[in-house]
Amino acid sequence: MDIELARAWVRAIGAAVERDRERLGELDAAIGDGDHGANMQRGFAAAVDAVGAMSPESVGAVLTKTGTTLVSKVGGASGPLYGSAFRAAGKRLAAERAETEEVGAALSAALEEVRRLGGAQAGDKTMVDAFAPAVDAFTRVAGSGGRLDEAARAAADAADEGLRATEPLQARKGRASYLGERSVGHLDPGAASTALVFRALAEAAGA
Amino acid sequence: MDIELARAWVRAIGAAVERDRERLGELDAAIGDGDHGANMQRGFAAAVDAVGAMSPESVGAVLTKTGTTLVSKVGGASGPLYGSAFRAAGKRLAAERAETEEVGAALSAALEEVRRLGGAQAGDKTMVDAFAPAVDAFTRVAGSGGRLDEAARAAADAADEGLRATEPLQARKGRASYLGERSVGHLDPGAASTALVFRALAEAAGA
Amino acid sequence: MKKFLNTADTYLTDALAGFAAAHPDLSVNLESRVVTRARGAVPGKVGLVSGGGSGHEPLHTGFVGEGMLDAACPGEIFTSPVPDQVVEAVRAADSGEGTVLIVKNYTGDVMNFEMAAELAGEEGRRVETVLVDDDVAVEDSTFTAGRRGTGATLLVEKIAGAAAARGDALEEVAAIGRRVDAASRSFAVALTACTTPSAGRPGFDLPEDEVEVGVGIHGEPGRRREKLRPASEIVSDMVDAVLDDRPLESGAEAIVVVNGMGGTPLSELYLVYGEVAALLEERGVSIVRNAVGDYVTSLDMAGCSITVCEAEEGFTDLWDAPVSTPGLRWGI
Amino acid sequence: MKKFLNTADTYLTDALAGFAAAHPDLSVNLESRVVTRARGAVPGKVGLVSGGGSGHEPLHTGFVGEGMLDAACPGEIFTSPVPDQVVEAVRAADSGEGTVLIVKNYTGDVMNFEMAAELAGEEGRRVETVLVDDDVAVEDSTFTAGRRGTGATLLVEKIAGAAAARGDALEEVAAIGRRVDAASRSFAVALTACTTPSAGRPGFDLPEDEVEVGVGIHGEPGRRREKLRPASEIVSDMVDAVLDDRPLESGAEAIVVVNGMGGTPLSELYLVYGEVAALLEERGVSIVRNAVGDYVTSLDMAGCSITVCEAEEGFTDLWDAPVSTPGLRWGI
Ligand SMILES: Nc1ncnc2c1ncn2[C@@H]1O[C@H](COP(=O)(O)OP(=O)(O)O)[C@@H](O)[C@H]1O
Ligand SMILES: Nc1ncnc2c1ncn2[C@@H]1O[C@H](COP(=O)(O)OP(=O)(O)O)[C@@H](O)[C@H]1O
Ligand SMILES: [Mg+2]
Ligand SMILES: [Mg+2]
Ligand SMILES: [Mg+2]
Ligand SMILES: [Mg+2]
């Protein structure tokens, strides 16, 4: 991954959440407060602007800027979570280019940060349920010598799979947990946006 | 008219407004505030109780009691209007029995009081538009020697006719006047209750 | 109908009972339906009484207390009180200095309060009536029942209440009440109809993209129906209606009330106030005081009214004077 | 969607601009979205900051002023503020005596305020956080995000605000805020869903004869759906839920808040209060203070919450202490 690709990734996320803003909002309305689409759209639109306006000296600078922007623009649960995730990833990638395995390590650090901040376990019906399998898949492919686009595609597929698997779950973290059993039968909105984030990486890397 | 007939009249009005409470409410909702049915029902239910509990010494006492009860139970526009009307009529009938012409004079006094208090002219789309033709018809029949039931039936028919004639009118008094042209095309609720009052007299007298 | 109630018939009594429980400094007679200050008439002070149909809370019951009303007589929902109630309220309010009746201009209210005033007069009580008729949606002509009393009632009750509290005589309190009314104009728009407990359904049907313009406070339809437009346009028309009827010169000072009808959240009312403030500023009118909130409501109706009152000599000080009621409180 | 607004995107800014215009004694920064007292931090006084998603007005912006908050930071509708905003608010509130953050217990609020607290700490500011988590509709277990913060926020902000005003030190103000939270429990029922400007339609569909039981204040569905029943039954269940979670002995004293969600008229809230008062009396609990009205709302949602706070040593005096904010005012 180079600086341009990092930027392209952020732009691709921006485009995806813009496009799916309403869907994310509806998913959140069903078991939360309906703002997840607006939150993601607001955050990544700002991030796209921010990383477009800067002259980054490393891949990490792009991701850190993205994270910082998310933290200061989004609010809600997803702002600190995604924001800190991107910042954690950015911290690991101090060079102008990053090998795919390094990207994998950065993504692992991001996941770690989400887990630490939010305290969610696998199966709690949160973004972790898409994030964790995605990072797993990414590092597996990267570890066996796969290219970035291959790793990213595997990650995106795994995230999709993880998203689907949130449907039957009962939420134990975030707003959806307030609904108790009524959270069952719905996709988790944060898992859905995480799937978009990894799909965007695959798109950017494959282009 | 004797004391029992006066009481029967009040009971008949009570039954009629109970039965038509909803219709009167709907008429009032269309061009007013929707309470006319409840107002009439509350007032006449109390009046039926009141005249049932008393030992009146004159026809007028029954009507005066009815009027007083309406004034102190109804509120709104219809309370003072009907209340004062019944009181004005009651004042004229100090004996145990009243001839039909005397009843006619009492009804004229009642109408006069409604006019004085409310200041409505014919065609203003108020209860006066049913009340005035009813009193006209009543006194005409009574003046030419008609019986009470005949006079009352003519009055009721005239009131019905007057009610129907309020539909195309634009209101110039009461709440409906606030609607301006939008009051056109609706029956006046007070005219509708007035038609019930006269129909009830015809029923009571015909029984 | 979706309301917190037990039965439609007991709605009013139950709500008044709750009001009584919540406000031990007021005395609520559930039988006669009269709300007074617990300590009764204030010796040496002119009494202030208002009332009208229920469903407009906090008006009028919520404005009983120090610096405002001495007694209120709530009628049935949207139905003016009966004369007996009003007389009872006058008795409770009258310390011997006479009583001012604040009456919103509706045929029923006017007639019932008139009858009450007569009865009170027969008891040897001095009574003055202040009629509130601020709603410019209604033409003030012989072809109507005259302008309705709406949002300005808050201003009249507060300002006349403060005048009475500072010791003004009967005629003076009435006079300032009348001046406030004369200086005030209002206009209201509804986004939804309200539902009375007894009717059980909305008073009129309003499509999802239409609003009723020029409504009163009794759930009646307005002067006309319009497509929903941006708030800036709606408010601009409302302010025009108000100021066309009683123009204010550049340099004038005004007290403005943006009043919610019961179902509109505060943030929308503030949004509306922002538009009003900008429009008045454009015209060179400075808003010296304002009130934004639910004061003169129409059950659960979504909508708002805008009242502009020219702040004549003395109004602002009386508005600022201490008041302690359930619905308005400061300085005490 | 029927609202007084210009565009969904500008709703919040326009409403805040109107709020700013209406309250010249507050200072509203539309850029940073921070509301403070116009005269800034009070020398020698512990600062009080709260914030959260918008759409709950008057909470929190409406509680900035003497005797209550020093600053509020409103987020987007139903979205917690970002750390930058909170830090800005802390800077405005901090006179050097430290600042108490009052945070409603939602994942997003907690995380954003935590990050802000860290940043403020890095600036050398002393910060204490009081978490409000009173809503018993949510189990307080590791299988949930913990109880939500709802109606008790009013009590915490008022009482902690009064403690700060009388000169309590940072830890003391925080401690009393925590005690108020610990003594409070709430439960809410919604009759309708609310509509956020950006969604443009109600968050959930509720049939005409059903209610959502155990809702929060963000338009989310509740714990379960029920048929609409008489208010006495609904309220009885609500009071049971509250008192089952934190029983009060006969003889206990309580402060009770019956809080409207934005679309429910005051008369219904009083009706509900009447039921609550009767039920607590049955249990031998005396209500020493109450508040009935819209305090912690959910846009235009029809519904209400009931909060019972045991009036521990000192609470009542602090509740009674003077306060002057747009949403709560007495004694000043
Ligand atoms: N504790 C947590 N750990 C991980 N993810 C969480 C946690 N709480 C919430 N989330 C994620 O955040 C998403 C909601 O984000 P968003 O709607 O933007 O914020 P909010 O819940 O504050 O409205 C949820 O769908 C979930 O995936
Ligand atoms: N000035 C008036 N003169 C005669 N009748 C009137 C007048 N004003 C109103 N009414 C009658 O009263 C009726 C409404 O009565 P009601 O609904 O009980 O009272 P309110 O208008 O106070 O709600 C109207 O339909 C009309 O017939
Ligand atoms: Mg959300
Ligand atoms: Mg009526
Ligand atoms: Mg009426
Ligand atoms: Mg949110």
PDB file of N, CA, C and O in Angstrom, chain C residues 85-128:
ATOM      1  N   GLN C  85     -68.875  28.820  37.823  1.00  0.00           N
ATOM      2  CA  GLN C  85     -67.438  28.648  38.042  1.00  0.00           C
ATOM      3  C   GLN C  85     -66.735  29.992  38.115  1.00  0.00           C
ATOM      4  O   GLN C  85     -65.888  30.230  38.965  1.00  0.00           O
ATOM      5  N   VAL C  86     -67.078  30.838  37.170  1.00  0.00           N
ATOM      6  CA  VAL C  86     -66.416  32.135  37.100  1.00  0.00           C
ATOM      7  C   VAL C  86     -66.714  32.933  38.368  1.00  0.00           C
ATOM      8  O   VAL C  86     -65.814  33.542  38.959  1.00  0.00           O
ATOM      9  N   VAL C  87     -67.959  32.902  38.793  1.00  0.00           N
ATOM     10  CA  VAL C  87     -68.329  33.646  40.003  1.00  0.00           C
ATOM     11  C   VAL C  87     -67.557  33.099  41.202  1.00  0.00           C
ATOM     12  O   VAL C  87     -67.037  33.853  42.028  1.00  0.00           O
ATOM     13  N   GLU C  88     -67.485  31.791  41.274  1.00  0.00           N
ATOM     14  CA  GLU C  88     -66.715  31.166  42.354  1.00  0.00           C
ATOM     15  C   GLU C  88     -65.270  31.670  42.340  1.00  0.00           C
ATOM     16  O   GLU C  88     -64.688  31.991  43.385  1.00  0.00           O
ATOM     17  N   ALA C  89     -64.700  31.744  41.160  1.00  0.00           N
ATOM     18  CA  ALA C  89     -63.319  32.218  41.027  1.00  0.00           C
ATOM     19  C   ALA C  89     -63.211  33.682  41.453  1.00  0.00           C
ATOM     20  O   ALA C  89     -62.255  34.073  42.128  1.00  0.00           O
ATOM     21  N   VAL C  90     -64.190  34.477  41.071  1.00  0.00           N
ATOM     22  CA  VAL C  90     -64.171  35.903  41.446  1.00  0.00           C
ATOM     23  C   VAL C  90     -64.231  36.023  42.966  1.00  0.00           C
ATOM     24  O   VAL C  90     -63.484  36.797  43.567  1.00  0.00           O
ATOM     25  N   ARG C  91     -65.082  35.239  43.587  1.00  0.00           N
ATOM     26  CA  ARG C  91     -65.185  35.280  45.046  1.00  0.00           C
ATOM     27  C   ARG C  91     -63.834  34.967  45.692  1.00  0.00           C
ATOM     28  O   ARG C  91     -63.438  35.588  46.669  1.00  0.00           O
ATOM     29  N   ALA C  92     -63.154  33.987  45.116  1.00  0.00           N
ATOM     30  CA  ALA C  92     -61.867  33.593  45.697  1.00  0.00           C
ATOM     31  C   ALA C  92     -60.789  34.652  45.473  1.00  0.00           C
ATOM     32  O   ALA C  92     -59.858  34.778  46.261  1.00  0.00           O
ATOM     33  N   ALA C  93     -60.927  35.401  44.401  1.00  0.00           N
ATOM     34  CA  ALA C  93     -59.872  36.346  44.031  1.00  0.00           C
ATOM     35  C   ALA C  93     -60.069  37.727  44.637  1.00  0.00           C
ATOM     36  O   ALA C  93     -59.122  38.490  44.776  1.00  0.00           O
ATOM     37  N   ASP C  94     -61.289  38.020  44.983  1.00  0.00           N
ATOM     38  CA  ASP C  94     -61.643  39.391  45.362  1.00  0.00           C
ATOM     39  C   ASP C  94     -61.306  39.670  46.825  1.00  0.00           C
ATOM     40  O   ASP C  94     -61.885  39.083  47.737  1.00  0.00           O
ATOM     41  N   SER C  95     -60.383  40.587  47.033  1.00  0.00           N
ATOM     42  CA  SER C  95     -60.032  40.969  48.404  1.00  0.00           C
ATOM     43  C   SER C  95     -60.779  42.231  48.796  1.00  0.00           C
ATOM     44  O   SER C  95     -60.538  42.797  49.859  1.00  0.00           O
ATOM     45  N   GLY C  96     -61.672  42.668  47.917  1.00  0.00           N
ATOM     46  CA  GLY C  96     -62.385  43.906  48.188  1.00  0.00           C
ATOM     47  C   GLY C  96     -61.954  45.028  47.258  1.00  0.00           C
ATOM     48  O   GLY C  96     -62.603  46.066  47.167  1.00  0.00           O
ATOM     49  N   GLU C  97     -60.858  44.781  46.549  1.00  0.00           N
ATOM     50  CA  GLU C  97     -60.339  45.800  45.626  1.00  0.00           C
ATOM     51  C   GLU C  97     -60.882  45.644  44.219  1.00  0.00           C
ATOM     52  O   GLU C  97     -60.492  46.380  43.326  1.00  0.00           O
ATOM     53  N   GLY C  98     -61.741  44.666  44.047  1.00  0.00           N
ATOM     54  CA  GLY C  98     -62.288  44.428  42.722  1.00  0.00           C
ATOM     55  C   GLY C  98     -61.482  43.366  41.968  1.00  0.00           C
ATOM     56  O   GLY C  98     -60.391  42.975  42.402  1.00  0.00           O
ATOM     57  N   THR C  99     -62.060  42.898  40.883  1.00  0.00           N
ATOM     58  CA  THR C  99     -61.455  41.794  40.142  1.00  0.00           C
ATOM     59  C   THR C  99     -61.465  42.078  38.649  1.00  0.00           C
ATOM     60  O   THR C  99     -62.448  42.588  38.116  1.00  0.00           O
ATOM     61  N   VAL C 100     -60.349  41.738  38.024  1.00  0.00           N
ATOM     62  CA  VAL C 100     -60.276  41.843  36.567  1.00  0.00           C
ATOM     63  C   VAL C 100     -60.467  40.458  35.972  1.00  0.00           C
ATOM     64  O   VAL C 100     -59.784  39.505  36.362  1.00  0.00           O
ATOM     65  N   LEU C 101     -61.407  40.342  35.058  1.00  0.00           N
ATOM     66  CA  LEU C 101     -61.608  39.087  34.332  1.00  0.00           C
ATOM     67  C   LEU C 101     -60.874  39.175  33.005  1.00  0.00           C
ATOM     68  O   LEU C 101     -61.106  40.117  32.239  1.00  0.00           O
ATOM     69  N   ILE C 102     -60.026  38.207  32.750  1.00  0.00           N
ATOM     70  CA  ILE C 102     -59.344  38.177  31.450  1.00  0.00           C
ATOM     71  C   ILE C 102     -60.027  37.121  30.606  1.00  0.00           C
ATOM     72  O   ILE C 102     -60.022  35.932  30.939  1.00  0.00           O
ATOM     73  N   VAL C 103     -60.631  37.564  29.526  1.00  0.00           N
ATOM     74  CA  VAL C 103     -61.503  36.701  28.736  1.00  0.00           C
ATOM     75  C   VAL C 103     -61.024  36.656  27.295  1.00  0.00           C
ATOM     76  O   VAL C 103     -60.841  37.704  26.668  1.00  0.00           O
ATOM     77  N   LYS C 104     -60.825  35.486  26.784  1.00  0.00           N
ATOM     78  CA  LYS C 104     -60.464  35.364  25.372  1.00  0.00           C
ATOM     79  C   LYS C 104     -61.727  35.545  24.533  1.00  0.00           C
ATOM     80  O   LYS C 104     -62.795  35.029  24.883  1.00  0.00           O
ATOM     81  N   ASN C 105     -61.598  36.251  23.450  1.00  0.00           N
ATOM     82  CA  ASN C 105     -62.787  36.612  22.683  1.00  0.00           C
ATOM     83  C   ASN C 105     -63.358  35.462  21.854  1.00  0.00           C
ATOM     84  O   ASN C 105     -63.039  35.315  20.676  1.00  0.00           O
ATOM     85  N   TYR C 106     -64.167  34.657  22.510  1.00  0.00           N
ATOM     86  CA  TYR C 106     -64.971  33.628  21.835  1.00  0.00           C
ATOM     87  C   TYR C 106     -66.397  33.829  22.314  1.00  0.00           C
ATOM     88  O   TYR C 106     -66.609  34.154  23.495  1.00  0.00           O
ATOM     89  N   THR C 107     -67.343  33.615  21.425  1.00  0.00           N
ATOM     90  CA  THR C 107     -68.751  33.840  21.761  1.00  0.00           C
ATOM     91  C   THR C 107     -69.115  33.215  23.100  1.00  0.00           C
ATOM     92  O   THR C 107     -69.709  33.855  23.964  1.00  0.00           O
ATOM     93  N   GLY C 108     -68.728  31.954  23.273  1.00  0.00           N
ATOM     94  CA  GLY C 108     -69.102  31.260  24.502  1.00  0.00           C
ATOM     95  C   GLY C 108     -68.427  31.863  25.720  1.00  0.00           C
ATOM     96  O   GLY C 108     -69.071  32.102  26.745  1.00  0.00           O
ATOM     97  N   ASP C 109     -67.166  32.128  25.624  1.00  0.00           N
ATOM     98  CA  ASP C 109     -66.440  32.720  26.756  1.00  0.00           C
ATOM     99  C   ASP C 109     -67.030  34.071  27.113  1.00  0.00           C
ATOM    100  O   ASP C 109     -67.284  34.378  28.283  1.00  0.00           O
ATOM    101  N   VAL C 110     -67.265  34.869  26.095  1.00  0.00           N
ATOM    102  CA  VAL C 110     -67.779  36.210  26.352  1.00  0.00           C
ATOM    103  C   VAL C 110     -69.127  36.140  27.061  1.00  0.00           C
ATOM    104  O   VAL C 110     -69.360  36.819  28.062  1.00  0.00           O
ATOM    105  N   MET C 111     -70.012  35.289  26.571  1.00  0.00           N
ATOM    106  CA  MET C 111     -71.351  35.213  27.165  1.00  0.00           C
ATOM    107  C   MET C 111     -71.306  34.678  28.587  1.00  0.00           C
ATOM    108  O   MET C 111     -71.964  35.205  29.489  1.00  0.00           O
ATOM    109  N   ASN C 112     -70.536  33.632  28.809  1.00  0.00           N
ATOM    110  CA  ASN C 112     -70.498  33.043  30.149  1.00  0.00           C
ATOM    111  C   ASN C 112     -69.842  33.983  31.154  1.00  0.00           C
ATOM    112  O   ASN C 112     -70.293  34.096  32.292  1.00  0.00           O
ATOM    113  N   PHE C 113     -68.776  34.650  30.715  1.00  0.00           N
ATOM    114  CA  PHE C 113     -68.135  35.599  31.634  1.00  0.00           C
ATOM    115  C   PHE C 113     -69.028  36.815  31.880  1.00  0.00           C
ATOM    116  O   PHE C 113     -69.034  37.383  32.984  1.00  0.00           O
ATOM    117  N   GLU C 114     -69.776  37.216  30.864  1.00  0.00           N
ATOM    118  CA  GLU C 114     -70.700  38.340  31.049  1.00  0.00           C
ATOM    119  C   GLU C 114     -71.758  37.999  32.093  1.00  0.00           C
ATOM    120  O   GLU C 114     -72.073  38.802  32.971  1.00  0.00           O
ATOM    121  N   MET C 115     -72.310  36.811  31.955  1.00  0.00           N
ATOM    122  CA  MET C 115     -73.318  36.402  32.929  1.00  0.00           C
ATOM    123  C   MET C 115     -72.710  36.359  34.328  1.00  0.00           C
ATOM    124  O   MET C 115     -73.335  36.765  35.314  1.00  0.00           O
ATOM    125  N   ALA C 116     -71.496  35.875  34.405  1.00  0.00           N
ATOM    126  CA  ALA C 116     -70.815  35.802  35.696  1.00  0.00           C
ATOM    127  C   ALA C 116     -70.562  37.196  36.245  1.00  0.00           C
ATOM    128  O   ALA C 116     -70.746  37.446  37.445  1.00  0.00           O
ATOM    129  N   ALA C 117     -70.156  38.093  35.367  1.00  0.00           N
ATOM    130  CA  ALA C 117     -69.877  39.462  35.809  1.00  0.00           C
ATOM    131  C   ALA C 117     -71.149  40.086  36.379  1.00  0.00           C
ATOM    132  O   ALA C 117     -71.112  40.775  37.401  1.00  0.00           O
ATOM    133  N   GLU C 118     -72.263  39.817  35.714  1.00  0.00           N
ATOM    134  CA  GLU C 118     -73.545  40.319  36.228  1.00  0.00           C
ATOM    135  C   GLU C 118     -73.833  39.756  37.611  1.00  0.00           C
ATOM    136  O   GLU C 118     -74.198  40.488  38.530  1.00  0.00           O
ATOM    137  N   LEU C 119     -73.682  38.447  37.733  1.00  0.00           N
ATOM    138  CA  LEU C 119     -73.940  37.807  39.028  1.00  0.00           C
ATOM    139  C   LEU C 119     -73.025  38.373  40.103  1.00  0.00           C
ATOM    140  O   LEU C 119     -73.458  38.654  41.226  1.00  0.00           O
ATOM    141  N   ALA C 120     -71.756  38.542  39.763  1.00  0.00           N
ATOM    142  CA  ALA C 120     -70.804  39.084  40.738  1.00  0.00           C
ATOM    143  C   ALA C 120     -71.198  40.505  41.106  1.00  0.00           C
ATOM    144  O   ALA C 120     -71.114  40.918  42.272  1.00  0.00           O
ATOM    145  N   GLY C 121     -71.636  41.253  40.105  1.00  0.00           N
ATOM    146  CA  GLY C 121     -72.085  42.615  40.356  1.00  0.00           C
ATOM    147  C   GLY C 121     -73.263  42.624  41.319  1.00  0.00           C
ATOM    148  O   GLY C 121     -73.339  43.465  42.226  1.00  0.00           O
ATOM    149  N   GLU C 122     -74.171  41.665  41.146  1.00  0.00           N
ATOM    150  CA  GLU C 122     -75.328  41.580  42.044  1.00  0.00           C
ATOM    151  C   GLU C 122     -74.891  41.286  43.475  1.00  0.00           C
ATOM    152  O   GLU C 122     -75.612  41.584  44.422  1.00  0.00           O
ATOM    153  N   GLU C 123     -73.737  40.676  43.627  1.00  0.00           N
ATOM    154  CA  GLU C 123     -73.198  40.425  44.969  1.00  0.00           C
ATOM    155  C   GLU C 123     -72.454  41.649  45.492  1.00  0.00           C
ATOM    156  O   GLU C 123     -71.816  41.592  46.545  1.00  0.00           O
ATOM    157  N   GLY C 124     -72.453  42.704  44.713  1.00  0.00           N
ATOM    158  CA  GLY C 124     -71.780  43.920  45.147  1.00  0.00           C
ATOM    159  C   GLY C 124     -70.293  43.939  44.855  1.00  0.00           C
ATOM    160  O   GLY C 124     -69.540  44.722  45.429  1.00  0.00           O
ATOM    161  N   ARG C 125     -69.863  43.054  43.958  1.00  0.00           N
ATOM    162  CA  ARG C 125     -68.432  43.028  43.637  1.00  0.00           C
ATOM    163  C   ARG C 125     -68.147  43.892  42.422  1.00  0.00           C
ATOM    164  O   ARG C 125     -68.913  43.914  41.474  1.00  0.00           O
ATOM    165  N   ARG C 126     -66.990  44.573  42.474  1.00  0.00           N
ATOM    166  CA  ARG C 126     -66.587  45.349  41.307  1.00  0.00           C
ATOM    167  C   ARG C 126     -65.801  44.441  40.361  1.00  0.00           C
ATOM    168  O   ARG C 126     -64.872  43.756  40.791  1.00  0.00           O
ATOM    169  N   VAL C 127     -66.195  44.461  39.117  1.00  0.00           N
ATOM    170  CA  VAL C 127     -65.554  43.588  38.132  1.00  0.00           C
ATOM    171  C   VAL C 127     -65.266  44.367  36.860  1.00  0.00           C
ATOM    172  O   VAL C 127     -66.113  45.124  36.390  1.00  0.00           O
ATOM    173  N   GLU C 128     -64.067  44.206  36.347  1.00  0.00           N
ATOM    174  CA  GLU C 128     -63.727  44.761  35.037  1.00  0.00           C
ATOM    175  C   GLU C 128     -63.328  43.612  34.128  1.00  0.00           C
ATOM    176  O   GLU C 128     -62.683  42.664  34.577  1.00  0.00           O
TER     177      GLU C 128
END
